[in-house]
Amino acid sequence: MPRPEDFTAFSSCPDRSGTGSEKWDRWAGRDVLPVWVADMDFPAADIILEAIRGRVAHGVFGYTHDPPGFAPALAAHLLARHGWAIDPGHVVGTPGVVTGLALTARLLAASGDEILTFTPVYPPFLSLPGLAGRRVVRVPLAQTATSWSIDWDALEAAVSPRSKIFWLCHPHNPTGTVWKRSDLERLAEFAARHALALVSDEIWADLVLDEEAGVRHVPFASLDHPVARAAITLTAPSKTWNLAGLACAAAIVPEATLKKRWRAAGGGLVPMVNPLGYTAAEAAWRHGDPWRRDLIAVLRRHRDLVQQAVQKTPDIACVPAQATYLAWIDCRGTGAADPQAACEAAGLGTSDGREFGTPGFVRLNAACPTPRLEEALQRLARAFARG
Ligand SMILES: Cc1ncc(COP(=O)(O)O)c(C=O)c1O
């Protein structure tokens, strides 16, 4: 069993202070270890850095639309990783998955219409509908000690004639749940019955930790169902290869009329993707899999370290993530009125569960060198030490 130290790409990382790092600037000047926003402290893969250097050497950075290799690289990647054959003609470059979600709110629903989504969830799922003049309808997931699952009764109870879209986060941030094929099929049936469009955010799809144990990501749109064939999928290389600052994502929009209206739905506010982002994405999808596999081995070990630490700390709990590098920690048993404040007071900069629609939780990002994670876990224990 390799240890993380064997993967030198993941054993150290550059100092990010002074680079405008959102993650590291939040508590700058204080002894608070940032384990919040979902980027990794690891440098990008050499294969991607080389591709960017090559593009920089070209020297011209004019207005750029999807380069010819972009959609075929994504299509080849999706086929190789997930067995999903897409038509590259359905792909449209987008400067972020969040931007893509915001566009779907405008394309697929009218003012005052409802967008359904499961909670807890990545905060923009909750804020974007309102920003577009649509309404978010929150459907709480069901929780047991070992899993998060869909509460189908709650879902049926939440839908109304104004409901137009279901936003699926798959795999799910923050719980790390990989939705099963049977969940997806039932969701497709539900959407068909209520005439909902389905949008699936699959930005975490390449960070499934338990593939060897049979946990596989099934792209929603790969299902043999009319709702799936019309579904919009949003994806990006940014989580897996740590490229968020390069602002390059992709929407897979099978319906030609919607694809045509995609850019216009931005109302002039959405810029084109930048050329370096395209180059990095293409390199990641074409050549990034060996690096990704090494990363998974590290993240799996980190997930286990988090679980061990949680089990040793009284009154907190965490369903082990099947995907992502996030841990969604249930602190309600501690009696802490403000778990986020308790973490910060112990020198740990987590994400606050309230922003995900669920108070009493914090989210911890484990994508950092192992010694830093170990320090973070000591601080977590200190935050909730009894007495
Ligand atoms: C589920 C999910 N979607 C989208 C994003 C952000 O995507 P982008 O940076 O491409 O807007 C994140 C970032 O953490 C995420 O977790």
Short mmCIF file of C-alpha atoms and ligand atoms in Angstrom, two decimals:
data_model
loop_
_atom_site.label_atom_id
_atom_site.label_comp_id
_atom_site.label_asym_id
_atom_site.label_seq_id
_atom_site.Cartn_x
_atom_site.Cartn_y
_atom_site.Cartn_z
CA MET A 1 0.00 0.00 0.00
CA PRO A 2 1.72 3.24 -1.08
CA ARG A 3 1.99 6.05 1.44
CA PRO A 4 1.36 9.68 0.48
CA GLU A 5 5.07 10.43 0.90
CA ASP A 6 5.61 8.16 -2.11
CA PHE A 7 3.68 10.64 -4.21
CA THR A 8 6.09 13.56 -4.16
CA ALA A 9 3.67 15.70 -6.18
CA PHE A 10 1.40 15.70 -3.13
CA SER A 11 3.85 15.86 -0.25
CA SER A 12 4.69 19.56 -0.36
CA CYS A 13 3.21 22.68 -1.84
CA PRO A 14 4.22 26.27 -2.51
CA ASP A 15 3.40 29.10 -0.10
CA ARG A 16 0.26 30.67 -1.57
CA SER A 17 0.36 33.91 0.41
CA GLY A 18 0.62 36.98 -1.80
CA THR A 19 -0.94 35.19 -4.77
CA GLY A 20 -4.48 36.41 -4.16
CA SER A 21 -5.48 32.98 -2.90
CA GLU A 22 -9.06 33.13 -1.70
CA LYS A 23 -8.43 30.17 0.57
CA TRP A 24 -5.28 31.49 2.26
CA ASP A 25 -6.18 35.19 2.44
CA ARG A 26 -9.38 34.71 4.42
CA TRP A 27 -7.60 34.43 7.79
CA ALA A 28 -4.30 36.02 6.70
CA GLY A 29 -2.16 37.08 9.64
CA ARG A 30 -3.99 34.73 12.05
CA ASP A 31 -3.08 31.23 13.10
CA VAL A 32 -6.08 29.71 11.34
CA LEU A 33 -5.38 26.80 8.99
CA PRO A 34 -7.67 27.20 5.97
CA VAL A 35 -9.53 24.01 5.08
CA TRP A 36 -12.57 25.65 3.55
CA VAL A 37 -13.04 26.59 -0.14
CA ALA A 38 -12.68 23.60 -2.48
CA ASP A 39 -9.29 23.98 -4.04
CA MET A 40 -6.23 21.90 -3.28
CA ASP A 41 -2.88 23.08 -2.00
CA PHE A 42 -1.06 20.83 -4.51
CA PRO A 43 0.61 22.27 -7.64
CA ALA A 44 -0.87 21.29 -10.99
CA ALA A 45 0.44 18.22 -12.82
CA ASP A 46 3.64 18.72 -14.83
CA ILE A 47 1.85 17.60 -17.98
CA ILE A 48 -0.57 20.51 -17.58
CA LEU A 49 2.15 23.03 -16.71
CA GLU A 50 4.02 21.98 -19.85
CA ALA A 51 0.93 22.51 -22.00
CA ILE A 52 0.39 25.98 -20.50
CA ARG A 53 4.05 26.86 -21.13
CA GLY A 54 3.60 25.75 -24.72
CA ARG A 55 0.57 27.98 -25.14
CA VAL A 56 2.38 30.91 -23.50
CA ALA A 57 5.27 30.43 -25.95
CA HIS A 58 2.81 30.96 -28.79
CA GLY A 59 2.49 34.46 -27.43
CA VAL A 60 -0.88 35.58 -28.84
CA PHE A 61 -3.86 35.68 -26.49
CA GLY A 62 -6.63 37.18 -28.57
CA TYR A 63 -10.38 36.49 -28.21
CA THR A 64 -10.71 32.74 -28.14
CA HIS A 65 -13.65 30.40 -28.59
CA ASP A 66 -13.60 26.63 -28.06
CA PRO A 67 -10.36 25.42 -29.74
CA PRO A 68 -10.78 22.39 -32.03
CA GLY A 69 -9.27 19.96 -29.52
CA PHE A 70 -11.41 21.01 -26.53
CA ALA A 71 -14.69 19.13 -27.07
CA PRO A 72 -13.02 15.98 -28.50
CA ALA A 73 -10.70 15.86 -25.46
CA LEU A 74 -13.70 16.01 -23.11
CA ALA A 75 -15.57 13.41 -25.16
CA ALA A 76 -12.59 11.03 -25.11
CA HIS A 77 -12.19 11.55 -21.37
CA LEU A 78 -15.86 10.87 -20.60
CA LEU A 79 -15.80 7.73 -22.72
CA ALA A 80 -12.60 6.41 -21.15
CA ARG A 81 -13.52 7.23 -17.54
CA HIS A 82 -17.28 6.82 -17.43
CA GLY A 83 -18.13 4.82 -20.55
CA TRP A 84 -20.29 7.69 -21.76
CA ALA A 85 -20.24 8.55 -25.48
CA ILE A 86 -21.23 12.16 -26.09
CA ASP A 87 -21.46 14.12 -29.31
CA PRO A 88 -18.62 16.70 -29.14
CA GLY A 89 -20.96 19.03 -31.02
CA HIS A 90 -23.02 19.35 -27.82
CA VAL A 91 -20.13 20.85 -25.82
CA VAL A 92 -19.87 24.54 -25.10
CA GLY A 93 -16.98 26.12 -23.15
CA THR A 94 -18.11 28.16 -20.16
CA PRO A 95 -15.99 30.14 -17.70
CA GLY A 96 -17.28 28.17 -14.71
CA VAL A 97 -19.76 25.55 -13.61
CA VAL A 98 -21.41 28.15 -11.39
CA THR A 99 -21.82 30.34 -14.46
CA GLY A 100 -23.33 27.35 -16.24
CA LEU A 101 -25.85 26.80 -13.45
CA ALA A 102 -26.79 30.48 -13.53
CA LEU A 103 -27.34 30.25 -17.30
CA THR A 104 -29.60 27.21 -16.94
CA ALA A 105 -31.76 29.11 -14.44
CA ARG A 106 -32.35 31.73 -17.14
CA LEU A 107 -32.67 29.30 -20.06
CA LEU A 108 -34.99 26.71 -18.56
CA ALA A 109 -37.21 28.68 -16.17
CA ALA A 110 -39.07 31.98 -16.16
CA SER A 111 -39.22 34.66 -13.52
CA GLY A 112 -40.86 33.31 -10.36
CA ASP A 113 -40.43 29.65 -11.38
CA GLU A 114 -38.94 27.12 -8.97
CA ILE A 115 -35.67 25.22 -9.05
CA LEU A 116 -35.56 22.16 -6.80
CA THR A 117 -32.38 20.87 -5.20
CA PHE A 118 -31.26 18.61 -2.36
CA THR A 119 -29.84 20.14 0.83
CA PRO A 120 -27.29 20.44 2.28
CA VAL A 121 -25.66 21.64 -0.93
CA TYR A 122 -22.85 23.75 -2.38
CA PRO A 123 -23.99 27.31 -1.54
CA PRO A 124 -24.46 28.73 -5.09
CA PHE A 125 -27.25 26.17 -5.60
CA LEU A 126 -29.14 28.10 -2.94
CA SER A 127 -28.21 31.65 -3.95
CA LEU A 128 -28.24 31.57 -7.77
CA PRO A 129 -31.99 31.04 -8.28
CA GLY A 130 -32.82 34.20 -6.33
CA LEU A 131 -30.18 36.17 -8.22
CA ALA A 132 -31.94 35.14 -11.46
CA GLY A 133 -35.41 36.03 -10.11
CA ARG A 134 -36.28 32.33 -9.72
CA ARG A 135 -37.05 30.54 -6.43
CA VAL A 136 -35.05 27.75 -4.84
CA VAL A 137 -36.97 24.87 -3.28
CA ARG A 138 -34.86 22.92 -0.78
CA VAL A 139 -35.42 19.20 -0.42
CA PRO A 140 -33.53 17.87 2.61
CA LEU A 141 -31.59 14.63 2.17
CA ALA A 142 -32.12 11.82 4.67
CA GLN A 143 -29.16 10.97 6.91
CA THR A 144 -28.15 7.75 8.65
CA ALA A 145 -24.85 6.93 10.38
CA THR A 146 -23.45 5.50 7.14
CA SER A 147 -25.19 7.26 4.27
CA TRP A 148 -27.03 10.22 2.85
CA SER A 149 -30.00 9.34 0.70
CA ILE A 150 -32.92 10.85 -1.18
CA ASP A 151 -36.13 11.38 0.78
CA TRP A 152 -38.58 10.60 -2.03
CA ASP A 153 -41.61 11.64 0.02
CA ALA A 154 -40.03 15.02 0.74
CA LEU A 155 -39.25 15.38 -2.96
CA GLU A 156 -42.86 14.65 -3.98
CA ALA A 157 -44.13 17.05 -1.34
CA ALA A 158 -41.83 19.85 -2.54
CA VAL A 159 -42.79 19.94 -6.21
CA SER A 160 -45.43 22.38 -7.50
CA PRO A 161 -46.75 23.54 -10.89
CA ARG A 162 -44.15 26.34 -10.74
CA SER A 163 -41.29 23.82 -10.47
CA LYS A 164 -39.33 23.77 -13.74
CA ILE A 165 -35.80 22.53 -13.04
CA PHE A 166 -34.05 20.03 -10.80
CA TRP A 167 -30.42 20.89 -10.05
CA LEU A 168 -28.54 17.70 -9.21
CA CYS A 169 -25.11 17.84 -7.58
CA HIS A 170 -23.52 14.52 -8.59
CA PRO A 171 -21.34 13.44 -6.84
CA HIS A 172 -22.80 15.53 -4.06
CA ASN A 173 -21.01 18.42 -2.37
CA PRO A 174 -20.78 18.53 0.67
CA THR A 175 -21.69 14.93 1.61
CA GLY A 176 -19.51 13.19 -0.99
CA THR A 177 -22.38 10.90 -2.00
CA VAL A 178 -22.18 9.17 -5.38
CA TRP A 179 -25.78 8.76 -6.52
CA LYS A 180 -26.59 5.22 -7.58
CA ARG A 181 -28.00 4.33 -10.99
CA SER A 182 -31.29 3.39 -9.31
CA ASP A 183 -31.46 6.87 -7.66
CA LEU A 184 -30.82 8.53 -11.01
CA GLU A 185 -33.43 6.43 -12.80
CA ARG A 186 -36.04 7.24 -10.17
CA LEU A 187 -35.10 10.92 -10.36
CA ALA A 188 -35.54 10.81 -14.15
CA GLU A 189 -39.00 9.28 -13.68
CA PHE A 190 -39.87 11.96 -11.12
CA ALA A 191 -38.68 14.72 -13.45
CA ALA A 192 -40.69 13.27 -16.34
CA ARG A 193 -43.86 13.10 -14.24
CA HIS A 194 -43.53 16.76 -13.28
CA ALA A 195 -42.11 18.07 -16.58
CA LEU A 196 -38.87 19.20 -14.94
CA ALA A 197 -35.64 19.82 -16.83
CA LEU A 198 -32.68 18.14 -15.22
CA VAL A 199 -29.30 19.87 -14.85
CA SER A 200 -26.49 17.74 -13.46
CA ASP A 201 -23.37 19.34 -11.99
CA GLU A 202 -20.74 16.61 -12.36
CA ILE A 203 -17.66 18.64 -11.47
CA TRP A 204 -16.63 16.03 -8.86
CA ALA A 205 -17.15 12.99 -11.11
CA ASP A 206 -13.45 12.18 -11.48
CA LEU A 207 -12.79 12.12 -7.74
CA VAL A 208 -14.68 8.96 -6.78
CA LEU A 209 -12.60 7.37 -4.00
CA ASP A 210 -14.08 3.88 -3.85
CA GLU A 211 -14.10 2.68 -7.45
CA GLU A 212 -12.16 -0.43 -6.44
CA ALA A 213 -15.03 -1.24 -4.08
CA GLY A 214 -17.50 -0.90 -6.93
CA VAL A 215 -18.66 2.70 -6.40
CA ARG A 216 -18.89 4.15 -9.91
CA HIS A 217 -20.04 7.51 -11.17
CA VAL A 218 -22.94 7.14 -13.62
CA PRO A 219 -23.38 10.34 -15.66
CA PHE A 220 -27.03 11.32 -15.34
CA ALA A 221 -27.32 12.10 -19.04
CA SER A 222 -26.01 8.64 -19.96
CA LEU A 223 -29.24 7.00 -18.75
CA ASP A 224 -31.58 5.56 -21.33
CA HIS A 225 -34.44 7.93 -20.51
CA PRO A 226 -35.93 10.94 -22.34
CA VAL A 227 -35.22 13.26 -19.38
CA ALA A 228 -31.59 12.15 -19.41
CA ARG A 229 -31.26 12.60 -23.17
CA ALA A 230 -32.37 16.23 -22.79
CA ALA A 231 -30.42 16.90 -19.56
CA ILE A 232 -27.69 19.53 -19.41
CA THR A 233 -24.45 18.32 -17.82
CA LEU A 234 -21.91 20.73 -16.36
CA THR A 235 -18.36 19.61 -15.82
CA ALA A 236 -14.82 20.95 -15.50
CA PRO A 237 -11.29 19.77 -14.89
CA SER A 238 -10.93 22.31 -12.08
CA LYS A 239 -11.63 20.15 -8.99
CA THR A 240 -9.72 17.09 -10.13
CA TRP A 241 -6.63 18.87 -11.46
CA ASN A 242 -6.78 21.97 -9.23
CA LEU A 243 -7.31 24.50 -12.00
CA ALA A 244 -10.15 26.62 -10.59
CA GLY A 245 -8.31 29.92 -11.12
CA LEU A 246 -8.03 29.20 -14.84
CA ALA A 247 -11.82 29.46 -15.14
CA CYS A 248 -12.62 26.82 -17.74
CA ALA A 249 -15.65 24.53 -17.61
CA ALA A 250 -17.89 22.83 -20.13
CA ALA A 251 -21.62 22.49 -20.58
CA ILE A 252 -22.96 19.52 -22.53
CA VAL A 253 -26.20 20.77 -24.05
CA PRO A 254 -27.86 18.16 -26.27
CA GLU A 255 -30.75 20.30 -27.50
CA ALA A 256 -29.56 22.43 -30.42
CA THR A 257 -31.94 25.33 -29.75
CA LEU A 258 -30.79 25.61 -26.14
CA LYS A 259 -27.14 25.40 -27.14
CA LYS A 260 -27.70 28.23 -29.62
CA ARG A 261 -29.23 30.38 -26.88
CA TRP A 262 -26.57 29.44 -24.29
CA ARG A 263 -24.21 32.40 -24.65
CA ALA A 264 -26.98 34.95 -25.16
CA ALA A 265 -28.59 33.81 -21.89
CA GLY A 266 -25.63 35.47 -20.16
CA GLY A 267 -27.03 38.86 -21.14
CA GLY A 268 -23.58 40.16 -22.05
CA LEU A 269 -22.19 39.47 -18.58
CA VAL A 270 -20.47 36.16 -19.27
CA PRO A 271 -16.98 36.40 -20.78
CA MET A 272 -15.38 33.88 -23.08
CA VAL A 273 -13.11 31.23 -21.60
CA ASN A 274 -9.45 32.30 -21.57
CA PRO A 275 -6.93 30.51 -23.81
CA LEU A 276 -4.80 29.18 -20.94
CA GLY A 277 -7.86 27.65 -19.31
CA TYR A 278 -8.71 25.82 -22.54
CA THR A 279 -5.14 24.57 -22.88
CA ALA A 280 -5.04 23.30 -19.30
CA ALA A 281 -8.42 21.58 -19.63
CA GLU A 282 -7.45 19.81 -22.82
CA ALA A 283 -4.15 18.62 -21.33
CA ALA A 284 -5.90 17.40 -18.16
CA TRP A 285 -8.54 15.42 -20.04
CA ARG A 286 -6.06 14.00 -22.56
CA HIS A 287 -3.07 13.26 -20.35
CA GLY A 288 -4.03 13.79 -16.71
CA ASP A 289 -5.23 10.36 -15.67
CA PRO A 290 -1.99 8.96 -14.15
CA TRP A 291 -1.71 12.07 -11.94
CA ARG A 292 -5.41 11.76 -11.05
CA ARG A 293 -4.97 8.14 -10.01
CA ASP A 294 -2.07 9.05 -7.71
CA LEU A 295 -4.17 11.86 -6.26
CA ILE A 296 -7.03 9.45 -5.53
CA ALA A 297 -4.69 7.22 -3.51
CA VAL A 298 -3.69 10.22 -1.39
CA LEU A 299 -7.24 11.49 -0.98
CA ARG A 300 -8.52 8.08 0.01
CA ARG A 301 -5.92 7.89 2.77
CA HIS A 302 -6.83 11.42 3.84
CA ARG A 303 -10.51 10.49 3.98
CA ASP A 304 -9.55 7.61 6.30
CA LEU A 305 -7.44 9.90 8.51
CA VAL A 306 -10.41 12.24 8.85
CA GLN A 307 -12.67 9.32 9.80
CA GLN A 308 -10.20 8.11 12.44
CA ALA A 309 -9.96 11.60 13.93
CA VAL A 310 -13.74 12.05 13.93
CA GLN A 311 -14.23 8.70 15.65
CA LYS A 312 -11.75 9.68 18.38
CA THR A 313 -13.45 13.03 18.99
CA PRO A 314 -16.53 12.75 21.18
CA ASP A 315 -19.88 13.96 19.88
CA ILE A 316 -18.97 14.64 16.25
CA ALA A 317 -19.80 12.35 13.34
CA CYS A 318 -19.16 12.10 9.61
CA VAL A 319 -20.55 9.79 6.96
CA PRO A 320 -17.42 8.79 4.97
CA ALA A 321 -17.37 10.51 1.59
CA GLN A 322 -17.52 8.21 -1.45
CA ALA A 323 -16.14 11.02 -3.61
CA THR A 324 -14.54 14.49 -3.31
CA TYR A 325 -11.87 15.59 -0.84
CA LEU A 326 -14.46 17.03 1.53
CA ALA A 327 -15.65 15.86 4.93
CA TRP A 328 -19.10 16.96 6.07
CA ILE A 329 -18.87 16.90 9.83
CA ASP A 330 -21.97 16.75 12.01
CA CYS A 331 -21.26 18.77 15.16
CA ARG A 332 -24.80 18.88 16.51
CA GLY A 333 -23.97 16.36 19.25
CA THR A 334 -21.38 18.69 20.75
CA GLY A 335 -23.99 21.23 21.81
CA ALA A 336 -21.81 23.99 20.31
CA ALA A 337 -24.10 26.89 19.38
CA ASP A 338 -21.76 27.88 16.56
CA PRO A 339 -19.49 25.02 15.40
CA GLN A 340 -17.80 27.22 12.80
CA ALA A 341 -16.82 29.73 15.49
CA ALA A 342 -15.58 26.85 17.68
CA CYS A 343 -13.35 25.65 14.81
CA GLU A 344 -12.00 29.12 14.10
CA ALA A 345 -11.26 29.64 17.82
CA ALA A 346 -9.22 26.41 17.69
CA GLY A 347 -7.31 27.66 14.63
CA LEU A 348 -9.23 25.74 11.99
CA GLY A 349 -10.80 27.55 9.04
CA THR A 350 -13.63 25.25 7.94
CA SER A 351 -16.70 26.08 5.82
CA ASP A 352 -19.82 26.90 7.82
CA GLY A 353 -22.70 24.44 7.37
CA ARG A 354 -25.21 27.29 7.50
CA GLU A 355 -24.07 28.37 4.03
CA PHE A 356 -25.02 24.90 2.73
CA GLY A 357 -28.48 25.18 4.24
CA THR A 358 -27.70 23.06 7.31
CA PRO A 359 -26.59 24.62 10.59
CA GLY A 360 -24.67 22.41 13.03
CA PHE A 361 -22.22 21.10 10.42
CA VAL A 362 -18.81 22.19 9.18
CA ARG A 363 -17.08 21.13 5.96
CA LEU A 364 -13.40 20.25 5.98
CA ASN A 365 -11.24 20.17 2.84
CA ALA A 366 -8.62 17.41 3.14
CA ALA A 367 -6.70 18.21 -0.07
CA CYS A 368 -3.41 19.34 1.42
CA PRO A 369 -0.13 17.64 2.33
CA THR A 370 -0.61 14.95 4.98
CA PRO A 371 1.23 16.73 7.84
CA ARG A 372 -0.98 19.79 7.33
CA LEU A 373 -4.10 17.63 7.44
CA GLU A 374 -2.85 15.98 10.64
CA GLU A 375 -2.41 19.42 12.19
CA ALA A 376 -5.92 20.37 11.04
CA LEU A 377 -7.36 17.24 12.64
CA GLN A 378 -5.66 18.01 15.94
CA ARG A 379 -7.27 21.44 15.83
CA LEU A 380 -10.63 19.84 15.05
CA ALA A 381 -10.28 17.64 18.16
CA ARG A 382 -9.34 20.72 20.19
CA ALA A 383 -12.38 22.64 18.91
CA PHE A 384 -14.76 20.04 20.29
CA ALA A 385 -12.82 18.71 23.29
CA ARG A 386 -15.27 18.21 26.16
CA GLY A 387 -15.03 20.82 28.91
C1 LIG B 1 -20.64 21.19 -6.91
C2 LIG B 1 -19.79 22.32 -7.39
N1 LIG B 1 -20.12 22.97 -8.50
C3 LIG B 1 -19.38 24.00 -8.96
C4 LIG B 1 -18.26 24.42 -8.28
C5 LIG B 1 -17.48 25.59 -8.79
O1 LIG B 1 -17.29 25.48 -10.14
P1 LIG B 1 -16.62 26.68 -10.97
O2 LIG B 1 -15.41 27.11 -10.21
O3 LIG B 1 -16.31 26.04 -12.28
O4 LIG B 1 -17.65 27.74 -11.08
C6 LIG B 1 -17.88 23.78 -7.11
C7 LIG B 1 -16.72 24.24 -6.35
O5 LIG B 1 -16.45 23.80 -5.26
C8 LIG B 1 -18.67 22.70 -6.65
O6 LIG B 1 -18.35 22.04 -5.55
#
